[in-house]
PDB file of C-alpha atoms in Angstrom:
ATOM      1  CA  UNK A   1      81.944 136.831   3.523  1.00  0.00           C
ATOM      2  CA  UNK A   2      84.989 136.454   5.751  1.00  0.00           C
ATOM      3  CA  UNK A   3      86.298 133.215   6.457  1.00  0.00           C
ATOM      4  CA  UNK A   4      85.960 133.903  10.238  1.00  0.00           C
ATOM      5  CA  UNK A   5      82.849 135.479  11.404  1.00  0.00           C
ATOM      6  CA  UNK A   6      81.995 136.105  15.237  1.00  0.00           C
ATOM      7  CA  UNK A   7      78.710 137.020  17.164  1.00  0.00           C
ATOM      8  CA  UNK A   8      77.828 139.307  18.354  1.00  0.00           C
ATOM      9  CA  UNK A   9      80.029 142.076  17.536  1.00  0.00           C
ATOM     10  CA  UNK A  10      79.463 143.869  20.682  1.00  0.00           C
ATOM     11  CA  UNK A  11      78.208 142.651  23.915  1.00  0.00           C
ATOM     12  CA  UNK A  12      77.298 144.631  27.223  1.00  0.00           C
ATOM     13  CA  UNK A  13      76.353 142.505  30.393  1.00  0.00           C
ATOM     14  CA  UNK A  14      76.122 142.811  34.260  1.00  0.00           C
ATOM     15  CA  UNK A  15      78.765 141.508  36.566  1.00  0.00           C
ATOM     16  CA  UNK A  16      78.051 137.936  37.128  1.00  0.00           C
ATOM     17  CA  UNK A  17      76.171 137.114  33.869  1.00  0.00           C
ATOM     18  CA  UNK A  18      77.110 134.237  31.897  1.00  0.00           C
ATOM     19  CA  UNK A  19      78.856 135.157  28.867  1.00  0.00           C
ATOM     20  CA  UNK A  20      78.899 133.192  25.219  1.00  0.00           C
ATOM     21  CA  UNK A  21      80.516 134.432  21.893  1.00  0.00           C
ATOM     22  CA  UNK A  22      80.533 132.460  18.822  1.00  0.00           C
ATOM     23  CA  UNK A  23      82.698 131.924  16.050  1.00  0.00           C
ATOM     24  CA  UNK A  24      81.997 130.176  13.025  1.00  0.00           C
ATOM     25  CA  UNK A  25      84.888 129.410  10.071  1.00  0.00           C
ATOM     26  CA  UNK A  26      84.117 128.363   6.530  1.00  0.00           C
ATOM     27  CA  UNK A  27      87.676 126.778   5.589  1.00  0.00           C
ATOM     28  CA  UNK A  28      89.562 123.721   6.767  1.00  0.00           C
ATOM     29  CA  UNK A  29      92.111 124.592   9.702  1.00  0.00           C
ATOM     30  CA  UNK A  30      94.484 122.722  11.789  1.00  0.00           C
ATOM     31  CA  UNK A  31      93.412 124.529  15.217  1.00  0.00           C
ATOM     32  CA  UNK A  32      91.303 127.434  16.345  1.00  0.00           C
ATOM     33  CA  UNK A  33      92.608 130.042  18.652  1.00  0.00           C
ATOM     34  CA  UNK A  34      90.801 132.461  21.119  1.00  0.00           C
ATOM     35  CA  UNK A  35      92.838 135.519  22.069  1.00  0.00           C
ATOM     36  CA  UNK A  36      92.225 138.549  24.613  1.00  0.00           C
ATOM     37  CA  UNK A  37      92.834 141.969  23.740  1.00  0.00           C
ATOM     38  CA  UNK A  38      93.198 144.511  26.256  1.00  0.00           C
ATOM     39  CA  UNK A  39      91.904 148.044  26.139  1.00  0.00           C
ATOM     40  CA  UNK A  40      95.564 148.942  26.456  1.00  0.00           C
ATOM     41  CA  UNK A  41      96.425 146.928  23.321  1.00  0.00           C
ATOM     42  CA  UNK A  42      98.025 143.958  24.541  1.00  0.00           C
ATOM     43  CA  UNK A  43      97.024 140.472  23.335  1.00  0.00           C
ATOM     44  CA  UNK A  44      96.838 137.213  25.400  1.00  0.00           C
ATOM     45  CA  UNK A  45      96.459 133.986  23.917  1.00  0.00           C
ATOM     46  CA  UNK A  46      93.485 132.224  26.096  1.00  0.00           C
ATOM     47  CA  UNK A  47      93.213 128.619  24.368  1.00  0.00           C
ATOM     48  CA  UNK A  48      94.102 126.850  21.321  1.00  0.00           C
ATOM     49  CA  UNK A  49      91.922 123.895  20.446  1.00  0.00           C
ATOM     50  CA  UNK A  50      91.700 121.329  17.672  1.00  0.00           C
ATOM     51  CA  UNK A  51      88.948 119.567  18.962  1.00  0.00           C
ATOM     52  CA  UNK A  52      86.529 118.991  22.122  1.00  0.00           C
ATOM     53  CA  UNK A  53      86.559 121.296  25.028  1.00  0.00           C
ATOM     54  CA  UNK A  54      89.259 123.233  27.235  1.00  0.00           C
ATOM     55  CA  UNK A  55      88.784 125.304  30.587  1.00  0.00           C
ATOM     56  CA  UNK A  56      90.975 127.673  32.401  1.00  0.00           C
ATOM     57  CA  UNK A  57      89.505 129.080  35.658  1.00  0.00           C
ATOM     58  CA  UNK A  58      86.214 131.049  34.648  1.00  0.00           C
ATOM     59  CA  UNK A  59      86.866 130.539  30.762  1.00  0.00           C
ATOM     60  CA  UNK A  60      85.568 127.503  28.688  1.00  0.00           C
ATOM     61  CA  UNK A  61      86.212 127.226  24.886  1.00  0.00           C
ATOM     62  CA  UNK A  62      84.481 124.412  22.711  1.00  0.00           C
ATOM     63  CA  UNK A  63      84.985 123.473  18.973  1.00  0.00           C
ATOM     64  CA  UNK A  64      82.634 121.187  16.752  1.00  0.00           C
ATOM     65  CA  UNK A  65      84.823 120.569  13.619  1.00  0.00           C
ATOM     66  CA  UNK A  66      81.627 119.045  11.627  1.00  0.00           C
ATOM     67  CA  UNK A  67      80.142 122.027  11.929  1.00  0.00           C
ATOM     68  CA  UNK A  68      82.670 124.763  11.697  1.00  0.00           C
ATOM     69  CA  UNK A  69      81.832 126.282  15.003  1.00  0.00           C
ATOM     70  CA  UNK A  70      83.823 127.334  18.258  1.00  0.00           C
ATOM     71  CA  UNK A  71      82.181 128.859  21.557  1.00  0.00           C
ATOM     72  CA  UNK A  72      83.811 130.741  24.338  1.00  0.00           C
ATOM     73  CA  UNK A  73      82.049 131.274  27.635  1.00  0.00           C
ATOM     74  CA  UNK A  74      82.873 133.088  30.648  1.00  0.00           C
ATOM     75  CA  UNK A  75      81.479 132.410  34.064  1.00  0.00           C
ATOM     76  CA  UNK A  76      80.745 134.796  36.684  1.00  0.00           C
ATOM     77  CA  UNK A  77      81.456 137.524  34.303  1.00  0.00           C
ATOM     78  CA  UNK A  78      83.625 140.611  35.981  1.00  0.00           C
ATOM     79  CA  UNK A  79      84.433 144.003  34.966  1.00  0.00           C
ATOM     80  CA  UNK A  80      88.103 142.847  34.501  1.00  0.00           C
ATOM     81  CA  UNK A  81      86.845 140.574  31.978  1.00  0.00           C
ATOM     82  CA  UNK A  82      86.009 143.658  29.674  1.00  0.00           C
ATOM     83  CA  UNK A  83      88.145 143.366  26.605  1.00  0.00           C
ATOM     84  CA  UNK A  84      87.951 142.582  22.924  1.00  0.00           C
ATOM     85  CA  UNK A  85      87.879 138.538  22.127  1.00  0.00           C
ATOM     86  CA  UNK A  86      88.894 137.360  19.073  1.00  0.00           C
ATOM     87  CA  UNK A  87      88.899 134.020  17.205  1.00  0.00           C
ATOM     88  CA  UNK A  88      91.426 132.921  14.632  1.00  0.00           C
ATOM     89  CA  UNK A  89      92.151 129.934  12.865  1.00  0.00           C
ATOM     90  CA  UNK A  90      95.438 128.205  11.885  1.00  0.00           C
ATOM     91  CA  UNK A  91      95.564 127.710   8.021  1.00  0.00           C
ATOM     92  CA  UNK A  92      98.964 126.808   6.319  1.00  0.00           C
ATOM     93  CA  UNK A  93     100.881 128.246   9.422  1.00  0.00           C
ATOM     94  CA  UNK A  94      99.377 131.296   9.556  1.00  0.00           C
ATOM     95  CA  UNK A  95      96.293 132.817  11.337  1.00  0.00           C
ATOM     96  CA  UNK A  96      93.135 134.291  10.003  1.00  0.00           C
ATOM     97  CA  UNK A  97      91.258 136.571  12.454  1.00  0.00           C
ATOM     98  CA  UNK A  98      87.738 137.152  13.300  1.00  0.00           C
ATOM     99  CA  UNK A  99      86.562 140.700  13.584  1.00  0.00           C
ATOM    100  CA  UNK A 100      86.389 140.521  17.387  1.00  0.00           C
ATOM    101  CA  UNK A 101      83.860 140.795  19.938  1.00  0.00           C
ATOM    102  CA  UNK A 102      83.599 143.724  22.338  1.00  0.00           C
ATOM    103  CA  UNK A 103      82.623 142.614  25.538  1.00  0.00           C
ATOM    104  CA  UNK A 104      81.657 145.184  28.749  1.00  0.00           C
ATOM    105  CA  UNK A 105      80.932 144.127  31.688  1.00  0.00           C
ATOM    106  CA  UNK A 106      79.264 146.584  34.118  1.00  0.00           C
ATOM    107  CA  UNK A 107      79.273 146.300  37.732  1.00  0.00           C
TER     108      UNK A 107
ATOM    109  CA  UNK B   1     111.724 134.091  31.469  1.00  0.00           C
ATOM    110  CA  UNK B   2     110.602 137.473  29.713  1.00  0.00           C
ATOM    111  CA  UNK B   3     107.601 137.383  27.063  1.00  0.00           C
ATOM    112  CA  UNK B   4     107.779 138.521  23.451  1.00  0.00           C
ATOM    113  CA  UNK B   5     109.410 141.889  23.616  1.00  0.00           C
ATOM    114  CA  UNK B   6     108.817 144.661  20.993  1.00  0.00           C
ATOM    115  CA  UNK B   7     110.228 148.306  20.802  1.00  0.00           C
ATOM    116  CA  UNK B   8     109.375 151.033  20.289  1.00  0.00           C
ATOM    117  CA  UNK B   9     105.679 150.828  21.820  1.00  0.00           C
ATOM    118  CA  UNK B  10     104.737 154.000  19.872  1.00  0.00           C
ATOM    119  CA  UNK B  11     106.769 155.305  17.051  1.00  0.00           C
ATOM    120  CA  UNK B  12     106.038 158.449  15.232  1.00  0.00           C
ATOM    121  CA  UNK B  13     107.248 159.276  11.578  1.00  0.00           C
ATOM    122  CA  UNK B  14     106.783 161.778   9.038  1.00  0.00           C
ATOM    123  CA  UNK B  15     105.693 160.595   5.445  1.00  0.00           C
ATOM    124  CA  UNK B  16     108.512 159.454   3.662  1.00  0.00           C
ATOM    125  CA  UNK B  17     110.711 158.286   6.552  1.00  0.00           C
ATOM    126  CA  UNK B  18     111.646 154.873   7.405  1.00  0.00           C
ATOM    127  CA  UNK B  19     110.097 152.631  10.422  1.00  0.00           C
ATOM    128  CA  UNK B  20     111.990 150.064  12.027  1.00  0.00           C
ATOM    129  CA  UNK B  21     110.164 147.833  14.389  1.00  0.00           C
ATOM    130  CA  UNK B  22     111.608 145.241  16.701  1.00  0.00           C
ATOM    131  CA  UNK B  23     110.512 141.928  18.002  1.00  0.00           C
ATOM    132  CA  UNK B  24     112.626 139.896  20.307  1.00  0.00           C
ATOM    133  CA  UNK B  25     110.783 136.317  20.846  1.00  0.00           C
ATOM    134  CA  UNK B  26     110.715 134.311  23.714  1.00  0.00           C
ATOM    135  CA  UNK B  27     113.447 132.486  25.060  1.00  0.00           C
ATOM    136  CA  UNK B  28     113.764 129.128  23.028  1.00  0.00           C
ATOM    137  CA  UNK B  29     111.075 130.607  20.609  1.00  0.00           C
ATOM    138  CA  UNK B  30     112.655 130.140  16.852  1.00  0.00           C
ATOM    139  CA  UNK B  31     109.006 131.263  15.081  1.00  0.00           C
ATOM    140  CA  UNK B  32     108.246 134.720  14.706  1.00  0.00           C
ATOM    141  CA  UNK B  33     104.750 136.072  13.063  1.00  0.00           C
ATOM    142  CA  UNK B  34     104.152 139.513  12.281  1.00  0.00           C
ATOM    143  CA  UNK B  35     100.511 141.032  12.178  1.00  0.00           C
ATOM    144  CA  UNK B  36      98.927 144.413  11.655  1.00  0.00           C
ATOM    145  CA  UNK B  37      95.900 145.790  13.021  1.00  0.00           C
ATOM    146  CA  UNK B  38      94.444 148.727  10.991  1.00  0.00           C
ATOM    147  CA  UNK B  39      92.514 151.315  12.945  1.00  0.00           C
ATOM    148  CA  UNK B  40      88.959 150.095  13.653  1.00  0.00           C
ATOM    149  CA  UNK B  41      89.850 146.972  11.618  1.00  0.00           C
ATOM    150  CA  UNK B  42      90.740 143.230  12.563  1.00  0.00           C
ATOM    151  CA  UNK B  43      94.457 141.779  12.873  1.00  0.00           C
ATOM    152  CA  UNK B  44      96.195 140.868   9.481  1.00  0.00           C
ATOM    153  CA  UNK B  45      98.706 138.313   9.168  1.00  0.00           C
ATOM    154  CA  UNK B  46     101.977 140.009   7.551  1.00  0.00           C
ATOM    155  CA  UNK B  47     104.884 137.539   7.385  1.00  0.00           C
ATOM    156  CA  UNK B  48     106.311 134.422   9.216  1.00  0.00           C
ATOM    157  CA  UNK B  49     110.037 133.697   9.745  1.00  0.00           C
ATOM    158  CA  UNK B  50     112.452 131.298  11.225  1.00  0.00           C
ATOM    159  CA  UNK B  51     115.826 131.908  12.265  1.00  0.00           C
ATOM    160  CA  UNK B  52     117.333 133.317   8.831  1.00  0.00           C
ATOM    161  CA  UNK B  53     114.483 132.357   6.696  1.00  0.00           C
ATOM    162  CA  UNK B  54     111.260 133.595   5.414  1.00  0.00           C
ATOM    163  CA  UNK B  55     108.534 131.022   5.186  1.00  0.00           C
ATOM    164  CA  UNK B  56     105.738 132.967   4.441  1.00  0.00           C
ATOM    165  CA  UNK B  57     105.258 136.709   3.114  1.00  0.00           C
ATOM    166  CA  UNK B  58     102.196 136.136   1.372  1.00  0.00           C
ATOM    167  CA  UNK B  59     100.583 139.060   3.670  1.00  0.00           C
ATOM    168  CA  UNK B  60     103.020 141.905   3.026  1.00  0.00           C
ATOM    169  CA  UNK B  61     102.615 144.603   0.719  1.00  0.00           C
ATOM    170  CA  UNK B  62     104.786 143.954  -2.328  1.00  0.00           C
ATOM    171  CA  UNK B  63     106.515 147.135  -1.829  1.00  0.00           C
ATOM    172  CA  UNK B  64     108.264 149.635   0.922  1.00  0.00           C
ATOM    173  CA  UNK B  65     107.825 146.167   3.329  1.00  0.00           C
ATOM    174  CA  UNK B  66     110.560 143.765   4.563  1.00  0.00           C
ATOM    175  CA  UNK B  67     111.130 141.558   7.202  1.00  0.00           C
ATOM    176  CA  UNK B  68     113.920 139.759   8.710  1.00  0.00           C
ATOM    177  CA  UNK B  69     114.919 137.565  11.363  1.00  0.00           C
ATOM    178  CA  UNK B  70     118.686 137.082  11.593  1.00  0.00           C
ATOM    179  CA  UNK B  71     120.757 134.330  13.307  1.00  0.00           C
ATOM    180  CA  UNK B  72     121.608 136.796  16.245  1.00  0.00           C
ATOM    181  CA  UNK B  73     119.460 139.742  17.477  1.00  0.00           C
ATOM    182  CA  UNK B  74     115.794 140.642  17.169  1.00  0.00           C
ATOM    183  CA  UNK B  75     113.437 140.198  14.375  1.00  0.00           C
ATOM    184  CA  UNK B  76     112.913 143.530  12.105  1.00  0.00           C
ATOM    185  CA  UNK B  77     109.937 144.436  10.352  1.00  0.00           C
ATOM    186  CA  UNK B  78     110.861 147.671   7.815  1.00  0.00           C
ATOM    187  CA  UNK B  79     108.848 150.067   6.098  1.00  0.00           C
ATOM    188  CA  UNK B  80     110.284 152.208   4.061  1.00  0.00           C
ATOM    189  CA  UNK B  81     108.837 155.635   2.654  1.00  0.00           C
ATOM    190  CA  UNK B  82     106.079 155.278   5.016  1.00  0.00           C
ATOM    191  CA  UNK B  83     102.667 156.571   4.017  1.00  0.00           C
ATOM    192  CA  UNK B  84      99.493 157.704   6.277  1.00  0.00           C
ATOM    193  CA  UNK B  85      98.098 154.292   5.483  1.00  0.00           C
ATOM    194  CA  UNK B  86     100.730 152.508   7.232  1.00  0.00           C
ATOM    195  CA  UNK B  87      99.531 154.069  10.680  1.00  0.00           C
ATOM    196  CA  UNK B  88      98.632 150.888  12.444  1.00  0.00           C
ATOM    197  CA  UNK B  89      99.509 148.786  15.790  1.00  0.00           C
ATOM    198  CA  UNK B  90     101.662 145.876  14.628  1.00  0.00           C
ATOM    199  CA  UNK B  91     102.124 142.971  16.595  1.00  0.00           C
ATOM    200  CA  UNK B  92     104.867 140.262  16.794  1.00  0.00           C
ATOM    201  CA  UNK B  93     104.243 136.871  18.025  1.00  0.00           C
ATOM    202  CA  UNK B  94     106.394 133.814  18.576  1.00  0.00           C
ATOM    203  CA  UNK B  95     106.014 130.415  19.139  1.00  0.00           C
ATOM    204  CA  UNK B  96     108.613 127.497  19.867  1.00  0.00           C
ATOM    205  CA  UNK B  97     107.255 125.657  16.622  1.00  0.00           C
ATOM    206  CA  UNK B  98     104.888 125.532  13.796  1.00  0.00           C
ATOM    207  CA  UNK B  99     101.902 127.600  14.027  1.00  0.00           C
ATOM    208  CA  UNK B 100      99.378 124.958  15.518  1.00  0.00           C
ATOM    209  CA  UNK B 101     101.218 125.609  18.847  1.00  0.00           C
ATOM    210  CA  UNK B 102     100.164 128.451  20.906  1.00  0.00           C
ATOM    211  CA  UNK B 103     101.427 131.933  20.238  1.00  0.00           C
ATOM    212  CA  UNK B 104     102.798 134.402  22.333  1.00  0.00           C
ATOM    213  CA  UNK B 105     102.435 138.031  21.464  1.00  0.00           C
ATOM    214  CA  UNK B 106     104.008 141.133  21.913  1.00  0.00           C
ATOM    215  CA  UNK B 107     102.298 144.435  23.246  1.00  0.00           C
ATOM    216  CA  UNK B 108     102.691 145.703  19.808  1.00  0.00           C
ATOM    217  CA  UNK B 109     104.191 149.099  18.329  1.00  0.00           C
ATOM    218  CA  UNK B 110     101.833 151.751  17.415  1.00  0.00           C
ATOM    219  CA  UNK B 111     102.975 153.362  14.305  1.00  0.00           C
ATOM    220  CA  UNK B 112     101.865 156.925  13.680  1.00  0.00           C
ATOM    221  CA  UNK B 113     102.770 158.557  10.260  1.00  0.00           C
ATOM    222  CA  UNK B 114     101.877 162.092  10.388  1.00  0.00           C
TER     223      UNK B 114
END
């Protein structure tokens, strides 16, 4: 079993829909990161959080430390949100990554 | 303030050749991380360096792979005697401090071994 599990692996939705991607981890962490990997391969860090909730534009990330679970939400999704979203946890100064969720938003 | 710069973007090598991948961190960042993404797989940690020091290389294959981050110049990931299984995307990230700070990623180097 991977230390970091994401669900779903693939998600297709229509423009405007509310999107939720989940991440569960099985080990103690110092922080959790949400990353976005574009079709061209570049990686952008969206959030780093260790408790509570963060919001940036249409993106919201939450974490429940007791349940070892985090969610990434996208409101009013748009085709430009199509990408792979990766959850990663910080352990001992390195990141352990989930397998990613491939999101496709259709117009 | 330029972001994390990796070069080359694409590198083609024949089996047995050497591959050198370069990473210039963001200005003011002294922590560099290398990650590998094999085809159809997730990202995997390789090595964590600070200036002139390897802090954690637990993700590096024991043979043929080495990394450095000299006092001056970019961080280098070196792969000797490449094999087809080394074909992957190699990403570098930097941060101003320790790993529980936000990371800034480069665009990656796609290594193809023929």
